Amino acid sequence: MANIKDVARIAGCGIATVSRVINKSGYVKKETREKIEKVIAELSYQPNEIARSMTLQKNHIIAFILPNSKHLFFGELLYHVEEELFDYGYKMMICNSSEQLEKEIVYLDMLKNNRVDGVILLTNNDVEQYLNKKLPIVSFDRYFLNVPYVASDNFQGGILAAKRLLEHNCKNIMFIGDDAQGEHTDVLTDVSKRRKGFVNHLHSQGYENVINVEYPLKNYFVSVEQFESLLNPYQDVDGIFCISDSVAYTVIKVLEKRGKRVPEDVKVIGFDGGRSFNNLGMKITSINQDPLLIAQAIRKLILNYDVKDSNKKLIVPVKISEGDTA
Amino acid sequence: MANIKDVARIAGCGIATVSRVINKSGYVKKETREKIEKVIAELSYQPNEIARSMTLQKNHIIAFILPNSKHLFFGELLYHVEEELFDYGYKMMICNSSEQLEKEIVYLDMLKNNRVDGVILLTNNDVEQYLNKKLPIVSFDRYFLNVPYVASDNFQGGILAAKRLLEHNCKNIMFIGDDAQGEHTDVLTDVSKRRKGFVNHLHSQGYENVINVEYPLKNYFVSVEQFESLLNPYQDVDGIFCISDSVAYTVIKVLEKRGKRVPEDVKVIGFDGGRSFNNLGMKITSINQDPLLIAQAIRKLILNYDVKDSNKKLIVPVKISEGDTA
DNA sequence: TTGTAAGCGTTATCAC
DNA sequence: GTGATAACGCTTACAA
């Protein structure tokens, strides 16, 4: 593979001049430039990016650490983040942690050893002690001390869900979620605001008796059977706000088993976008997280990273997406 | 950030010795090693990976070019490929081409300019002329001259589908696919073997009159309306093999509109895994591509790449996954 | 305008 | 066992 020296030698000039041509920096006489460009084309020379990174001390690669690209929402987020970064001249490394702390640490170390210029972090683990706060890190949906973060407007999402259920004249309203996450895992999530916004709005409208159902986090996957017993005491609910579409999906299955009709007997609202679930025969009405807006917010924070404003937050608006369940 | 010189200076030795300790190469006196290890820990020194790549002329990064991580199957494949590469000490860069040739070229160039050590290529575009055949490239599902590739056993998949429809005593059998791809796009795909295996087996069993329906490629997305007119002439089919689950999904919608019951009146078989589609209320019976096995095959080819056997092929077995539609 | 040379942080060769 | 030092391929003062 030809290098800059070859180009200089064949073009009969110094390597600095070649460099100037490549980077369009500094003055180069027109004829010299043309000569060099010709040689570059002939050799189909491409500057070695490793060497360039070496000199510039940055490589324009950002790592995205996330649990799992198999989940539809993550797959979408991944897609949009990569597009955003690409438009700004950055490449993206993908790191499926599978929620394993050890793997997350390996990837976080890539920031310290100059493998990448920045890290986007999406985790439920407490990686606080493995973060070098002087380096560019942006977190999605989780609070870490002095780490800027991006989250959907979960509070507003809760309000939207409450409004919708009240519009439908629901009288026995329930929230189902795992938002105690913060207490269970030591990692504070923005997701807990879904419940807060929901309950807040209901209270403000004079509705006080929200039924609060918690289910254990730590297994993303919940069975219909598990939920049946959880929901058993509440036979007469007519409006349910679920912390995710995944939960909403399972709840609807439980209701169907019970002989309830959705949405005629019970309204159900999920969270995420209602685009992730199979075999339901209907579209879940859901509070929509916008992966494109989230990606843009993440890109802004990571590419303009500055240690000084490491407590920046960017909150992305949500809206309710119309489905068949509420 | 401390570098190897700092470590050497503080440990009172030469940098070569530090390097030996880091890489566990060559002999180092026990005491010297311990001393150096202590300094490394104190400084929390991490070798600069860019510099290392510079010297070694490789950086242990593989790029995966694919149309879109939003598609469930691609998201899964991505996940498994990343895990495989990780287990072998490699990191993965992700490149959503969105099927745009220009973006694919940018990423393919990363191979030439040393940004990555290898490329996994999943494309429908004819990128033949942009490939440097001396560099490590592995293609999935597409033939390029002298580029090793991995594909599912599409031929066998076709056979399995044929067998299943015959077992169900189907009398009017149809294939729906876009496998003429090769003629339309100049890129040969292994996918065309689905039809070949299917038709072959039917012929071998004395069934000759397979109805062959083609729909235009180039739009991955097909509307129910488009399909209705395509299928209109064939009111009495009772067994359909579709080239993908996406097609199967649409076909089932069309059949439902027609008042046909699936699987009672018509058996439908898809291809991919039947895990990708919403709102159907049933699981598609499908020929299953195994993303883990595919990922392993890809990893084998890319990490053991050798120009000499650039026409290697790895064919991954498929099986039929039981669903509700056939 | 252009070229020389230092420097980026490693690894590896070759003396000692 | 260990330490200088060249080399990897580039960018960028600085000098000419």
XYZ file of C-alpha atoms in Angstrom, chain A:
326
model
C 0.000 0.000 0.000
C 1.426 3.305 -1.057
C 2.188 5.856 1.624
C 2.732 9.568 1.750
C 6.460 9.174 1.106
C 5.822 7.286 -2.123
C 3.519 10.021 -3.284
C 6.084 12.700 -2.428
C 8.902 10.848 -4.113
C 7.002 10.194 -7.321
C 5.561 13.690 -7.411
C 9.020 15.033 -6.766
C 8.161 17.052 -3.703
C 8.240 16.871 0.070
C 5.748 14.993 2.187
C 4.564 18.195 3.863
C 3.308 19.424 0.537
C 1.459 16.208 -0.082
C -0.077 16.520 3.351
C -1.185 20.039 2.548
C -2.881 18.839 -0.599
C -4.628 15.983 1.168
C -5.891 18.201 3.937
C -6.415 21.319 1.861
C -4.383 23.173 4.443
C -1.801 25.879 3.729
C -0.766 27.192 0.345
C 0.213 24.954 -2.537
C 1.000 26.206 -6.009
C -1.676 25.160 -8.459
C 0.675 23.129 -10.664
C 2.184 21.369 -7.682
C -1.229 20.491 -6.397
C -2.330 19.099 -9.723
C 0.815 17.059 -10.052
C 0.311 15.607 -6.581
C -3.345 14.907 -7.161
C -2.437 13.025 -10.288
C 0.038 10.836 -8.445
C -2.465 10.228 -5.656
C -4.986 9.060 -8.210
C -2.452 6.866 -10.017
C -1.380 5.121 -6.857
C -4.938 5.219 -5.538
C -3.297 6.395 -2.385
C -5.380 6.701 0.754
C -3.898 8.244 3.883
C -3.442 5.728 6.661
C -6.039 6.567 9.264
C -4.178 4.901 12.083
C -1.163 7.102 11.520
C -3.408 10.094 11.269
C -5.067 9.198 14.556
C -1.639 8.807 16.053
C -0.653 12.340 15.213
C -3.996 13.954 15.911
C -4.597 11.986 19.073
C -8.136 11.254 18.098
C -9.733 8.758 15.803
C -13.316 9.894 15.294
C -14.791 6.717 16.622
C -17.550 6.689 19.233
C -18.523 3.553 21.113
C -22.152 2.809 21.884
C -22.529 0.450 24.820
C -26.009 -1.004 25.073
C -27.536 -4.180 26.439
C -28.695 -5.700 23.210
C -29.211 -4.721 19.599
C -31.888 -7.386 19.272
C -34.515 -5.298 21.012
C -36.396 -3.318 18.433
C -36.137 0.003 20.190
C -32.406 -0.384 20.674
C -31.990 -1.441 17.067
C -33.734 1.737 15.998
C -31.763 3.915 18.351
C -28.554 2.340 17.103
C -29.552 3.079 13.564
C -30.253 6.733 14.164
C -27.205 7.318 16.334
C -24.974 5.816 13.692
C -26.536 8.013 11.009
C -26.124 11.131 13.110
C -22.509 10.397 13.899
C -21.790 9.552 10.289
C -23.144 12.905 9.172
C -20.610 14.531 11.456
C -17.675 12.465 10.266
C -17.681 9.945 13.068
C -17.869 6.185 13.007
C -19.605 4.057 15.593
C -18.426 1.011 17.425
C -21.147 -1.200 18.826
C -20.886 -2.950 22.159
C -23.564 -5.388 23.201
C -23.012 -5.725 26.911
C -25.744 -8.311 27.415
C -25.972 -6.503 30.747
C -22.680 -8.069 31.817
C -20.623 -5.723 33.924
C -17.324 -7.232 32.804
C -18.064 -6.634 29.185
C -19.111 -3.079 29.915
C -15.821 -2.495 31.677
C -13.836 -3.735 28.694
C -15.666 -1.292 26.482
C -15.400 1.565 28.956
C -11.661 0.982 29.004
C -11.554 1.640 25.290
C -12.080 5.242 26.182
C -9.071 5.288 28.479
C -6.763 3.520 26.075
C -7.603 5.748 23.135
C -9.421 3.094 21.185
C -12.393 5.477 20.900
C -12.955 9.187 21.356
C -16.180 8.906 23.292
C -18.710 6.527 24.804
C -22.487 6.469 24.731
C -23.632 4.488 27.718
C -26.914 2.659 28.090
C -26.767 0.389 31.086
C -28.544 -0.759 34.224
C -25.328 -1.640 35.989
C -23.585 0.589 38.436
C -20.467 1.398 36.460
C -19.829 4.638 38.325
C -16.368 3.625 39.516
C -15.232 2.628 36.029
C -15.952 5.986 34.480
C -13.217 8.495 33.858
C -15.241 11.655 34.200
C -12.729 13.714 32.279
C -13.398 11.782 29.084
C -16.423 12.182 26.815
C -19.263 10.010 28.083
C -22.965 10.494 27.559
C -25.550 8.396 29.302
C -29.016 7.556 28.080
C -31.808 7.254 30.621
C -29.515 6.759 33.616
C -28.043 9.224 36.076
C -24.383 9.081 36.912
C -22.682 11.828 38.847
C -21.238 14.422 36.476
C -22.127 12.483 33.362
C -24.318 14.383 30.917
C -27.395 12.522 29.876
C -30.265 12.268 27.468
C -33.713 10.964 28.287
C -37.200 11.066 26.901
C -39.617 13.341 28.703
C -40.843 10.524 30.859
C -42.698 12.843 33.205
C -44.691 14.349 30.373
C -45.307 10.831 29.059
C -46.947 9.934 32.347
C -49.129 13.028 32.119
C -50.225 12.172 28.577
C -51.214 8.696 29.639
C -53.180 10.033 32.604
C -55.004 12.514 30.405
C -55.977 9.861 27.937
C -57.390 7.546 30.594
C -59.347 10.407 32.162
C -60.735 11.358 28.750
C -61.991 7.807 28.476
C -63.706 8.236 31.818
C -61.742 5.491 33.483
C -62.714 5.059 37.110
C -60.303 2.417 38.343
C -56.892 3.377 37.212
C -53.725 1.341 37.599
C -50.018 1.855 37.012
C -47.755 -1.108 36.373
C -44.020 -0.629 36.441
C -40.674 -1.548 37.815
C -39.592 1.963 38.537
C -38.138 1.212 41.922
C -35.106 0.310 39.844
C -33.108 3.016 41.554
C -33.495 1.299 44.889
C -32.826 -2.161 43.541
C -29.796 -1.484 41.440
C -28.202 1.721 42.751
C -28.534 3.151 39.281
C -30.981 6.006 39.035
C -33.131 5.918 35.978
C -35.152 8.618 34.383
C -37.807 6.024 33.718
C -39.182 6.391 37.228
C -40.637 9.711 36.150
C -43.241 7.904 34.085
C -45.051 6.939 37.242
C -44.505 10.350 38.812
C -45.980 12.266 35.893
C -48.901 9.878 35.721
C -49.789 10.020 39.407
C -49.174 13.762 39.596
C -51.595 14.549 36.853
C -54.263 12.263 38.222
C -53.940 13.906 41.631
C -54.155 17.350 40.092
C -57.468 16.301 38.556
C -58.833 15.074 41.838
C -58.237 11.404 41.150
C -56.449 10.004 44.179
C -56.656 6.222 44.280
C -54.194 5.088 41.680
C -53.509 1.404 42.036
C -49.797 0.858 42.027
C -48.453 -2.480 40.888
C -44.780 -3.222 40.941
C -43.152 -6.170 39.337
C -39.609 -7.312 39.844
C -37.093 -5.812 37.503
C -34.045 -7.795 36.557
C -36.011 -10.058 34.299
C -36.906 -7.988 31.289
C -39.066 -10.897 30.325
C -42.304 -11.423 32.229
C -44.667 -14.340 31.803
C -48.420 -14.138 31.548
C -48.653 -16.438 34.573
C -46.588 -14.120 36.755
C -48.785 -11.216 35.828
C -52.014 -13.082 36.404
C -51.328 -13.451 40.069
C -50.060 -9.881 40.346
C -53.231 -8.533 38.802
C -55.621 -10.960 40.396
C -56.722 -8.693 43.252
C -57.855 -6.018 40.805
C -60.724 -7.417 38.786
C -62.435 -4.129 38.116
C -59.689 -1.896 36.730
C -60.714 -0.123 33.563
C -57.606 1.855 32.736
C -53.975 0.726 32.892
C -50.767 2.597 32.149
C -47.823 0.243 31.687
C -44.204 1.275 31.988
C -43.355 -0.368 28.659
C -45.004 -1.893 25.624
C -43.598 -5.219 26.668
C -45.555 -5.021 29.917
C -48.631 -3.740 28.096
C -48.460 -6.697 25.764
C -48.442 -9.157 28.638
C -51.194 -7.298 30.470
C -53.439 -7.450 27.419
C -52.881 -11.199 27.211
C -53.883 -11.516 30.867
C -56.999 -9.425 30.334
C -57.993 -11.542 27.348
C -57.670 -14.675 29.459
C -59.922 -13.019 31.982
C -62.526 -12.447 29.311
C -62.116 -8.670 29.314
C -62.187 -6.799 26.029
C -59.529 -4.233 25.175
C -60.277 -1.376 24.770
C -64.024 -1.762 25.391
C -63.754 -2.952 28.997
C -60.229 -1.873 29.822
C -58.015 0.785 28.253
C -54.325 -0.059 28.112
C -51.462 2.326 27.353
C -47.844 1.292 26.910
C -44.546 3.116 26.561
C -41.944 3.068 23.787
C -43.740 3.191 20.504
C -46.007 0.201 20.209
C -43.962 -1.167 17.350
C -42.260 -4.038 19.073
C -44.731 -6.813 19.721
C -45.932 -9.824 17.858
C -49.056 -11.837 17.879
C -51.397 -9.367 19.423
C -53.685 -8.655 16.497
C -53.857 -5.024 17.557
C -51.573 -2.061 17.915
C -50.805 -0.907 21.413
C -51.644 2.690 22.201
C -48.388 3.973 23.551
C -46.273 6.886 24.662
C -43.811 7.270 21.868
C -40.090 7.721 22.401
C -38.588 9.281 19.303
C -35.337 7.518 18.461
C -34.283 10.138 15.928
C -34.620 13.040 18.353
C -32.854 11.019 21.006
C -30.044 10.243 18.599
C -29.650 13.917 17.753
C -29.510 14.876 21.403
C -26.903 12.215 22.088
C -24.818 13.340 19.140
C -24.923 16.943 20.308
C -23.725 16.063 23.772
C -21.011 13.627 22.796
C -19.490 15.612 19.944
C -19.518 18.890 21.845
C -18.407 17.303 25.053
C -16.852 19.656 27.558
C -15.884 18.564 31.049
C -17.116 21.872 32.366
C -20.750 21.190 31.645
C -20.785 17.573 32.597
C -24.147 17.938 34.289
C -26.004 18.863 31.132
C -29.301 17.121 30.502
C -31.250 16.937 27.269
C -34.893 15.936 27.559
C -36.580 14.737 24.392
C -40.329 15.267 23.885
C -42.692 12.303 23.646
C -46.140 11.972 22.180
C -48.948 9.528 22.368
C -49.238 7.242 19.384
C -52.709 6.176 18.465
C -53.318 2.479 18.670
C -56.217 0.127 19.256
C -55.979 -0.274 22.991
C -56.986 3.073 24.465
